[in-house]
Short mmCIF file of C-alpha atoms in Angstrom, two decimals:
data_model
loop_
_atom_site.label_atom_id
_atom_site.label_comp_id
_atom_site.label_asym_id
_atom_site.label_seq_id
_atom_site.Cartn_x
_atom_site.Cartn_y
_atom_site.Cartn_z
CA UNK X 1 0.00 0.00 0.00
CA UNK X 2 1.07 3.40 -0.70
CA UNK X 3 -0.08 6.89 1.06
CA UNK X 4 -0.50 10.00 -0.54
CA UNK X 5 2.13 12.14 -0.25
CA UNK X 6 0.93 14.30 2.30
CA UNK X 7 0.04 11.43 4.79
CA UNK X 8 3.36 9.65 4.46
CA UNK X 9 4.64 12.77 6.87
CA UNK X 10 1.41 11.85 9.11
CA UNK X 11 2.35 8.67 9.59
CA UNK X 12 4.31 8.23 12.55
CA UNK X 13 4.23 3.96 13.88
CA UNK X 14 3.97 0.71 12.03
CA UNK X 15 1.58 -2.22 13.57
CA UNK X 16 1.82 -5.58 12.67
CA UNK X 17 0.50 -9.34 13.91
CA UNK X 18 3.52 -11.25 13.69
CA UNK X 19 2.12 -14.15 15.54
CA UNK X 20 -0.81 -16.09 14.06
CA UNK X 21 -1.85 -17.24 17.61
CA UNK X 22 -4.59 -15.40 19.32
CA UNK X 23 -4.99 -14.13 22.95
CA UNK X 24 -7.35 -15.27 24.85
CA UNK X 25 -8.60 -12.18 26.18
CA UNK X 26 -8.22 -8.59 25.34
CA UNK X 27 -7.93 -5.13 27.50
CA UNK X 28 -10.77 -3.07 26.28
CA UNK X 29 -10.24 0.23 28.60
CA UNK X 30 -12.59 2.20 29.89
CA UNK X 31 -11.93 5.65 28.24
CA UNK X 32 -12.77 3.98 24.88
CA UNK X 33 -15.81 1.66 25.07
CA UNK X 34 -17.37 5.05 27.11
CA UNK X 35 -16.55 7.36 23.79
CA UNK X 36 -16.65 4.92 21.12
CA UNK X 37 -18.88 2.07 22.02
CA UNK X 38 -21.27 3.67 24.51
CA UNK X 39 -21.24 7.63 24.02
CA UNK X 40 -23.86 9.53 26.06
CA UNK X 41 -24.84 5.83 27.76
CA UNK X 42 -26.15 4.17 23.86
CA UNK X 43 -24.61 1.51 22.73
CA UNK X 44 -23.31 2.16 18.62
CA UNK X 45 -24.94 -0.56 16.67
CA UNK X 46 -21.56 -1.77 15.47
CA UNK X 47 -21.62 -4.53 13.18
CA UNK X 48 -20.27 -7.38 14.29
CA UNK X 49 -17.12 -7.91 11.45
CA UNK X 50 -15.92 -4.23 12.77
CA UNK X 51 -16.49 -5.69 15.94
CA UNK X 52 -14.06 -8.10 14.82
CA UNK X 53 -11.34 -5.18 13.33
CA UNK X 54 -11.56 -3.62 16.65
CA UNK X 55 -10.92 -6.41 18.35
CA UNK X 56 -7.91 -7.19 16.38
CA UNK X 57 -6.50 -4.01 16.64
CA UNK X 58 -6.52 -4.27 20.51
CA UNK X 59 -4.86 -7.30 19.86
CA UNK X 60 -1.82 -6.00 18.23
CA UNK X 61 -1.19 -3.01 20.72
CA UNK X 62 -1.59 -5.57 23.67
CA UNK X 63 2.23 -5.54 24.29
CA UNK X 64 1.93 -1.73 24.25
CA UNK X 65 -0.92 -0.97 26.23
CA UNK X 66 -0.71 0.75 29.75
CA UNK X 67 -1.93 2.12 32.92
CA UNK X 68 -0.18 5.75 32.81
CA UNK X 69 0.15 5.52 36.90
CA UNK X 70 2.32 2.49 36.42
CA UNK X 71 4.60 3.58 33.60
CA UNK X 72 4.17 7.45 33.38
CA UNK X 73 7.53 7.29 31.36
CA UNK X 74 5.47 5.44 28.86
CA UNK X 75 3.04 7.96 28.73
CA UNK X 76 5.23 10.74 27.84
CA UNK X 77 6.77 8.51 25.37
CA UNK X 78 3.52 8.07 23.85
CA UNK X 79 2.93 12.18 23.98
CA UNK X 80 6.24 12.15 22.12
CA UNK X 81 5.48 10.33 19.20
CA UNK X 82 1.76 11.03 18.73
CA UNK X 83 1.04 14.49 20.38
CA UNK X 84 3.66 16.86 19.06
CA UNK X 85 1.26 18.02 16.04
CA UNK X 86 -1.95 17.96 14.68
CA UNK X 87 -3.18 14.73 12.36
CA UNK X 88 -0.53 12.07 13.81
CA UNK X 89 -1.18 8.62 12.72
CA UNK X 90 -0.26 4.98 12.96
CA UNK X 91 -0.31 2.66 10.55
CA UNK X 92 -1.70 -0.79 10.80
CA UNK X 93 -2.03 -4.29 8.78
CA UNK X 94 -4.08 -7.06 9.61
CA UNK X 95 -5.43 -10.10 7.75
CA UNK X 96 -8.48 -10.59 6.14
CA UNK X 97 -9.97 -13.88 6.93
CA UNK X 98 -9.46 -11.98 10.63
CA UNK X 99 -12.12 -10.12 9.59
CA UNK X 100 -14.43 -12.30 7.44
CA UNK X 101 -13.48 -15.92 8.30
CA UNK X 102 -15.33 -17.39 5.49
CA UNK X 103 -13.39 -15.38 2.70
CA UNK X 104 -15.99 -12.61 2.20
CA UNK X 105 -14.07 -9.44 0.43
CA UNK X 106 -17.57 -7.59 0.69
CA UNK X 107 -17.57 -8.31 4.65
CA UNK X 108 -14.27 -6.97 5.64
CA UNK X 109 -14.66 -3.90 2.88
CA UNK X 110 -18.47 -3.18 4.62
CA UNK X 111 -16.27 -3.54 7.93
CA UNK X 112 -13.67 -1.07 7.02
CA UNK X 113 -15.93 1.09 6.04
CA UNK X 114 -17.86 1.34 8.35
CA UNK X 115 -15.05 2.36 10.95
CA UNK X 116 -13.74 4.77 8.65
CA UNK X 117 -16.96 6.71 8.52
CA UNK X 118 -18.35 5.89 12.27
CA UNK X 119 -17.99 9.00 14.11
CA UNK X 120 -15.75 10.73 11.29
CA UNK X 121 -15.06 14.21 12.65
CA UNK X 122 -12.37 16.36 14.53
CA UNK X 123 -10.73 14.95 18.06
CA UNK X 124 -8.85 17.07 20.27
CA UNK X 125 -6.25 16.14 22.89
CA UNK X 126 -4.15 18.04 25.71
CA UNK X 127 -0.76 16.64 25.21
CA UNK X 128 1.53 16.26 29.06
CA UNK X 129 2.74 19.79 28.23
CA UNK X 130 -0.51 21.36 28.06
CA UNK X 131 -0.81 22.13 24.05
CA UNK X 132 -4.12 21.54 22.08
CA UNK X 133 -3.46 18.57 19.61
CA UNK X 134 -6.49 17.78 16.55
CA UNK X 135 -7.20 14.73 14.51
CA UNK X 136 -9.69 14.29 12.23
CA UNK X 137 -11.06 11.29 10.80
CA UNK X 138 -13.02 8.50 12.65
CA UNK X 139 -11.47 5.04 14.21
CA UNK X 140 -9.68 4.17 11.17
CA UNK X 141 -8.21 6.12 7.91
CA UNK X 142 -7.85 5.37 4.31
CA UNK X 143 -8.22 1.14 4.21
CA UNK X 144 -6.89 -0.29 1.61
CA UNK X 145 -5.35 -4.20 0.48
CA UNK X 146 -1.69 -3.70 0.57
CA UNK X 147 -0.97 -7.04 -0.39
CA UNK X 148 -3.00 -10.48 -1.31
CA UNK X 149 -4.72 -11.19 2.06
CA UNK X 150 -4.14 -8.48 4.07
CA UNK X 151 -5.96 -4.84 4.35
CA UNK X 152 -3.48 -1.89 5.43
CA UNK X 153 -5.12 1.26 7.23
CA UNK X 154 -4.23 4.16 9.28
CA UNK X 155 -5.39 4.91 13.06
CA UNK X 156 -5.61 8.29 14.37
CA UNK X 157 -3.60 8.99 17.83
CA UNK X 158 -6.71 10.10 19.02
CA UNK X 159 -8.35 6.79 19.19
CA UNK X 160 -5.10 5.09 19.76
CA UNK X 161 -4.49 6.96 23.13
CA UNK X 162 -7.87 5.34 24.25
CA UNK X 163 -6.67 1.88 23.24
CA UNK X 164 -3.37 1.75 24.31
CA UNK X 165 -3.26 4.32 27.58
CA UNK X 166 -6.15 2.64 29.90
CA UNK X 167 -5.68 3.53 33.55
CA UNK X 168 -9.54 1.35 34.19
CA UNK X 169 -9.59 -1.11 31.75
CA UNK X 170 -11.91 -4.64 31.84
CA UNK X 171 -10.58 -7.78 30.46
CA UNK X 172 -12.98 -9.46 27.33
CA UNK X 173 -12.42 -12.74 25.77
CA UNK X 174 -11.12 -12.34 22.12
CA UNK X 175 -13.04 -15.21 20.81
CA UNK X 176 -16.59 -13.63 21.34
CA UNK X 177 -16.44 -11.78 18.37
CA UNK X 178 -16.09 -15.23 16.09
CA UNK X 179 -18.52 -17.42 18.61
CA UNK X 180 -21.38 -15.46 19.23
CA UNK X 181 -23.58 -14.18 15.63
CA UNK X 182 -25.29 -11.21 17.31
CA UNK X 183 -23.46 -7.98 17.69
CA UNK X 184 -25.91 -6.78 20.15
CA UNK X 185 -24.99 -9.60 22.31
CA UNK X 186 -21.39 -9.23 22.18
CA UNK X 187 -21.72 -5.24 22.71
CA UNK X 188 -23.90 -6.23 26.06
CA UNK X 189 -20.89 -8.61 27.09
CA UNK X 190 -18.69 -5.45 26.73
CA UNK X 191 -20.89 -3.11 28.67
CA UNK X 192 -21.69 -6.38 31.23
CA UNK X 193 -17.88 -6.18 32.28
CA UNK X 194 -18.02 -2.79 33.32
CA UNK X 195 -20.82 -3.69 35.96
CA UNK X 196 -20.07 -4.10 39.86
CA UNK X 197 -20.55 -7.55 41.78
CA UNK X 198 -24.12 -6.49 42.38
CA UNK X 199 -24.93 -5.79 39.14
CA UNK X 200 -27.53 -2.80 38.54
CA UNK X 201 -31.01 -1.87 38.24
CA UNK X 202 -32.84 -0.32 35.42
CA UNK X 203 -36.23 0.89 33.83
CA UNK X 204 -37.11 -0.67 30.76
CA UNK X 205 -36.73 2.69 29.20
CA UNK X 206 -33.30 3.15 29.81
CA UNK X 207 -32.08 -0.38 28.90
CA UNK X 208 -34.14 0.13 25.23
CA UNK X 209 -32.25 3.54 24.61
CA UNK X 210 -29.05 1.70 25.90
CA UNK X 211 -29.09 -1.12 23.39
CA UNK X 212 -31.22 0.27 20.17
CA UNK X 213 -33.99 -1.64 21.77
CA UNK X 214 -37.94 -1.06 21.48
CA UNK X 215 -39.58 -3.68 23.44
CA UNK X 216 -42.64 -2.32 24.79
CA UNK X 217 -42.63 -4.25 28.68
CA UNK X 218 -39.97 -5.38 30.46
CA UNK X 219 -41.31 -9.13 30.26
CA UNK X 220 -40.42 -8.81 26.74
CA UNK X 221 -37.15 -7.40 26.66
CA UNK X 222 -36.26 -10.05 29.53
CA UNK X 223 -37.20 -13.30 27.73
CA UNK X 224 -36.94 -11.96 24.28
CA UNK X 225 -33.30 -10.39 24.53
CA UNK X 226 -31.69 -10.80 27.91
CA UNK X 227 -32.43 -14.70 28.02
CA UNK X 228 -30.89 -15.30 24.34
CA UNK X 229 -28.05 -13.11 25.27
CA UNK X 230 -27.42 -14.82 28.51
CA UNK X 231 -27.68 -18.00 26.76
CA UNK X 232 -24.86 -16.51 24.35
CA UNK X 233 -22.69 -16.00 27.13
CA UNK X 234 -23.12 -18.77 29.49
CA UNK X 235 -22.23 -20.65 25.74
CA UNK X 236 -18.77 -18.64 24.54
CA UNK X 237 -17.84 -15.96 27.79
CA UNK X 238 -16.59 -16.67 31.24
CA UNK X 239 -19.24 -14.02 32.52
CA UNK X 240 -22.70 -14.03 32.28
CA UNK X 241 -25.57 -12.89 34.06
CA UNK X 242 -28.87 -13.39 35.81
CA UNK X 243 -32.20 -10.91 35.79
CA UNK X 244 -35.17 -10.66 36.85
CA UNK X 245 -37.95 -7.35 36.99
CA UNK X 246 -40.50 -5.93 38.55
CA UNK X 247 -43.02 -3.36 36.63
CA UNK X 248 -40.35 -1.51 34.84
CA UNK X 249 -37.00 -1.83 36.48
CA UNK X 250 -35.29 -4.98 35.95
CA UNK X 251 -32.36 -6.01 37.82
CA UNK X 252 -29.06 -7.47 36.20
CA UNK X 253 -26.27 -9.48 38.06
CA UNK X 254 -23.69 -11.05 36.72
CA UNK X 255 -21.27 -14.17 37.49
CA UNK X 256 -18.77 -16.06 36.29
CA UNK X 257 -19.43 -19.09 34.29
CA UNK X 258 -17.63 -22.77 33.88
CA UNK X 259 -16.91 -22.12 29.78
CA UNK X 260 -17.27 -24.84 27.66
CA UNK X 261 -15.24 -24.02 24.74
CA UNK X 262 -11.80 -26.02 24.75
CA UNK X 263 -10.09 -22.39 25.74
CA UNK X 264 -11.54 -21.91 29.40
CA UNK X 265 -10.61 -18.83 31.04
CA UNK X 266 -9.99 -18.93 34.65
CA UNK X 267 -12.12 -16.70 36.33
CA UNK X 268 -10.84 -13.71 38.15
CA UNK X 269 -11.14 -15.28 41.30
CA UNK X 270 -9.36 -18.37 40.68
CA UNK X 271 -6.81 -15.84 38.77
CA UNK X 272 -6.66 -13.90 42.39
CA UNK X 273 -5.99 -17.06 44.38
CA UNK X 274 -3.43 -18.18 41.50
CA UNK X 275 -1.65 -15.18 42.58
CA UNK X 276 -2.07 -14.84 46.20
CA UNK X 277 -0.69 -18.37 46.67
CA UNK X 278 2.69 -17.53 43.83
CA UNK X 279 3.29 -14.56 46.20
CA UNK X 280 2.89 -17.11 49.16
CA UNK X 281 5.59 -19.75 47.90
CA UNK X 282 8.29 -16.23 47.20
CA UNK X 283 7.44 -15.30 50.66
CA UNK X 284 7.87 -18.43 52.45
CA UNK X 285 10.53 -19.90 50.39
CA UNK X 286 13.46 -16.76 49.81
CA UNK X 287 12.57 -15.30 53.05
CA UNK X 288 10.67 -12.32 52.21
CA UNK X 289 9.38 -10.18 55.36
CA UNK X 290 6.51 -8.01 55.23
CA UNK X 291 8.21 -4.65 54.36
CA UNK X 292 10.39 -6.27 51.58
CA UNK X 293 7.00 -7.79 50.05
CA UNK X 294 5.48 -4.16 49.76
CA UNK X 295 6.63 -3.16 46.25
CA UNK X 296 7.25 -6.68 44.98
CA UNK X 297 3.66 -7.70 45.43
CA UNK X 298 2.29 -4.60 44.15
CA UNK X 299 3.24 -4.92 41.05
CA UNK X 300 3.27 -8.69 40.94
CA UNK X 301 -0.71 -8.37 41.70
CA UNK X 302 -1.50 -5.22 39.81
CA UNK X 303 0.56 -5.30 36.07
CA UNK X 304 0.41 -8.11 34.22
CA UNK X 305 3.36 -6.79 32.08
CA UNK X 306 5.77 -6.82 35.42
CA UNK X 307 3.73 -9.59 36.25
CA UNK X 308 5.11 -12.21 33.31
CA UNK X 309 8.35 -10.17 33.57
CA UNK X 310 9.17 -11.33 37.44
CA UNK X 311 8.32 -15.00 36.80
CA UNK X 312 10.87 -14.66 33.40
CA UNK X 313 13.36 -13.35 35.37
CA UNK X 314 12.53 -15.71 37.78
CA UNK X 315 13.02 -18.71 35.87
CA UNK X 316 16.73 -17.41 34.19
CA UNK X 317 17.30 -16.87 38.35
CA UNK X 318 16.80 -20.72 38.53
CA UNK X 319 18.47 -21.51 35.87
CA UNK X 320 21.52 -19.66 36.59
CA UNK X 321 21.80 -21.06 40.00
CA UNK X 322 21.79 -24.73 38.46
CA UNK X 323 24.18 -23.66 36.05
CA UNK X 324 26.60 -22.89 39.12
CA UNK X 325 25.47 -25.73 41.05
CA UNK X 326 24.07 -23.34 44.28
CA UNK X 327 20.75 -23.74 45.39
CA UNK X 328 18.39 -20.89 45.45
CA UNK X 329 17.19 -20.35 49.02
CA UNK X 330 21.44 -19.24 49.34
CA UNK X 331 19.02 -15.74 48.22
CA UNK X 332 17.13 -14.63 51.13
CA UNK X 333 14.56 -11.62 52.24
CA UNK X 334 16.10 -8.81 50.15
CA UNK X 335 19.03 -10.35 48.55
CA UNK X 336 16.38 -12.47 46.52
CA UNK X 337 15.19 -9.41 45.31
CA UNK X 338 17.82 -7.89 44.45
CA UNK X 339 19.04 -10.38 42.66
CA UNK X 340 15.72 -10.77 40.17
CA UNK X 341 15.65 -7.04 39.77
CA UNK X 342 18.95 -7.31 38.23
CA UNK X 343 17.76 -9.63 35.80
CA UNK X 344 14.83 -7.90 35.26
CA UNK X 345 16.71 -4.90 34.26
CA UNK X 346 18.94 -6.89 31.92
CA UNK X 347 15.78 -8.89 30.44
CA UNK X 348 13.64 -5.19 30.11
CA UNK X 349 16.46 -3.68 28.06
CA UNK X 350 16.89 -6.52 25.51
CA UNK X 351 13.28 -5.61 25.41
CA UNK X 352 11.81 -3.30 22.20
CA UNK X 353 10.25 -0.83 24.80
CA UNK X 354 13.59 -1.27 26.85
CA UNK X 355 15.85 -0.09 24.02
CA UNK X 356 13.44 3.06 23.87
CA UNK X 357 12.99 3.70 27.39
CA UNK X 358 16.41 2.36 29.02
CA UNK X 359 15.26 3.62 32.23
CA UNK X 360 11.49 2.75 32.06
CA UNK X 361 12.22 -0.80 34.08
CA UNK X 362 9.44 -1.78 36.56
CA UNK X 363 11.03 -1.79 40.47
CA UNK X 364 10.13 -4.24 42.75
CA UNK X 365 12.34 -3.07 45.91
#
C-alpha cells in the first residue's frame, strides 16, 4: 500500500501481527468503550465484522498498552510520538480472513468502512505539556489491500491513546467476536464487564435507549433479549448474568461461568488465588518479610506486564543457580530481590520498549 504524499509525513508507527496465535482475552479500557462504544450511555450498533477489526486491533497493541500511573515514562513517550502536532497517525495491517473468516471481500470492505466513517469528525487532545493537539477522521483512515490477504489502514492517535493508555480497563475474551452471531450480544458482554458484583437496576426505558432496543414491557425485553443473550454467554464468555424485573425496572447481576469451549478462562477469582498463593511460595521460600514484600507484590498483583516479567526473570534466576550448582534459598529476604531485579533490568532492556525507554524498568524493591 502506498499513502499519498501528504500522509506519508502523518504517519508516525507501524503495527503488525507477527504471531498467528490469538490471545485469549483482550484489555478493552474504559476511556474507549465510554466514547466509542457507549457515548452519552447508547450503545453504537456496530456490526459485528468491525467488531471483529476492533478487536484485532486491541490485539496488536496488547504488548503496548498501559496504565499511565504504572509507567508514566510510557506515557510521555507516547505524547512524544503522537502528540507533538496535529493529524498524527499509525499505521496498521491485519489479515483478512481476521475479519471475514469465510473469505468474504464484501464483509471486511463493509467492515472497514464502516469504521472509517463511524464518528468521522475532529478529536482534540491536551498533550503532558498542556498544548491543544487535533485529529480528524473517525477510528480508522484510508483502508486499503496492501498485499493479497491483508488490508493496510491508518489509526488516528486520538483513538489510539484510548486503546493503548487505559488507567480502568476490563478484560474481554477475544473469541466472542467469532462465537457469538449477534453484535448486540457481544456489545452487552462489553458493557456487562463494566458492571459491579451487584450488578444494577434499570427501567425498561433506559435499557431500550441503551441497546437500540424497542420492546414495549420489560417481560419482553427479559425473555426476548436478555435470556438469548445470557444464553450466548453462558455458551462462549466466562461471565454471564442473571435478571429478573418488577413493573419496569429490571435487575441485572452477573457471574462467572464454567466455559465450555476447549479455551476456558480462569475466572478472576481463581486468577486472584493463583496469585495470592505464587506470592505465598516467594514469601515463604526466599525469606521475604513483610516490608520487603510491599513493592514486589504490588506490582506482581497489579501489572500483568511486570507480572510475566518477574516470573521470566525468575526462571533465568533458577536456571543460573543450576548452572553454578548453588541452590536458590542461598538468596534470602532482600538479597532475593535484588538479585531478580537485576535480571529484570537486563531482560527489560533486551526488550523493544527497553531499548526506547532504558530507564522505564518496573522496580520491585
Amino acid at each position: 500500500m502506498t499513502f499519498p504524499e501528504k500522509d506519508l509525513r502523518l504517519v508516525r508507527k507501524t503495527f503488525e501481527n507477527r504471531s498467528d496465535r490469538n490471545p485469549d482475552r483482550i484489555r478493552l479500557g474504559n476511556h474507549f468503550v465510554d466514547d466509542f462504544i457507549f457515548e452519552d450511555h447508547e450503545a453504537a450498533d456496530i456490526p459485528i465484522n468491525a467488531l471483529r477489526v476492533i478487536f484485532n486491533i486491541i490485539s496488536i497493541i496488547s504488548s503496548e498498552q498501559f496504565r499511565p500511573e504504572d509507567r508514566p515514562k510510557q506515557l510521555s513517550l507516547f505524547d512524544e510520538e503522537f502528540e507533538t502536532e496535529n493529524n498524527i497517525f499509525a499505521s496498521m495491517k491485519i489479515r483478512n480472513n481476521k475479519i471475514s473468516p469465510s473469505g468474504s471481500s464484501k464483509q471486511v470492505v463493509d467492515a472497514y468502512e464502516f469504521l472509517a466513517r463511524f464518528k468521522m469528525g475532529w478529536y482534540r487532545s491536551v498533550n503532558s505539556k498542556g498544548r491543544e493537539i487535533k485529529t480528524f477522521g473517525g477510528l480508522i483512515s484510508t483502508p486499503t489491500y496492501d498485499q493479497r490477504g491483508y488490508t493496510t489502514f491508518l489509526i488516528s492517535s486520538y483513538w489510539l491513546k484510548k486503546l493503548m493508555v487505559i488507567p480502568e480497563y476490563n478484560y474481554v475474551l477475544y473469541n466472542l467476536v467469532y462465537n457469538i452471531r449477534n453484535n448486540k450480544h457481544i456489545i452487552f458482554a462489553i458493557w456487562l464487564s463494566k458492571l459491579p458484583e451487584n450488578g444494577t437496576v434499570l427501567k425498561l426505558s433506559t435499557l431500550n435507549k441503551r441497546f437500540g432496543l424497542n420492546y414495549r414491557t420489560a417481560n419482553d425485553l427479559c425473555f426476548k433479549f436478555l435470556k438469548q443473550a445470557r444464553s450466548s454467554l453462558n455458551q462462549y464468555n466466562n461471565l454471564s448474568f442473571n435478571f429478573r424485573y418488577k413493573g419496569d425496572m429490571i435487575n441485572i447481576v452477573p457471574y462467572q461461568t464454567k466455559m465450555i469451549n476447549e479455551t476456558e478462562l480462569p475466572s478472576n477469582n481463581r486468577e486472584k488465588l493463583e496469585i495470592t498463593r505464587r506470592l505465598r511460595y516467594f514469601r515463604k521460600r526466599y525469606g521475604l518479610q513483610e516490608t520487603e514484600m510491599i513493592q514486589f507484590s504490588y506490582q506482581y498483583k497489579n501489572i500483568v506486564q511486570t507480572r510475566e516479567l518477574i516470573e521470566k526473570a525468575f526462571r533465568e534466576f533458577i536456571r543460573n543457580n543450576r548452572f553454578k550448582g548453588t541452590s536458590s534459598t542461598e538468596f534470602q529476604g532482600k538479597m532475593f530481590l535484588m538479585e531478580i531485579q537485576e535480571i529484570i533490568i537486563m531482560l527489560y532492556k533486551d526488550s523493544r520498549i527497553g531499548k526506547l525507554l532504558p530507564n522505564g524498568y518496573p522496580v520491585i524493591l
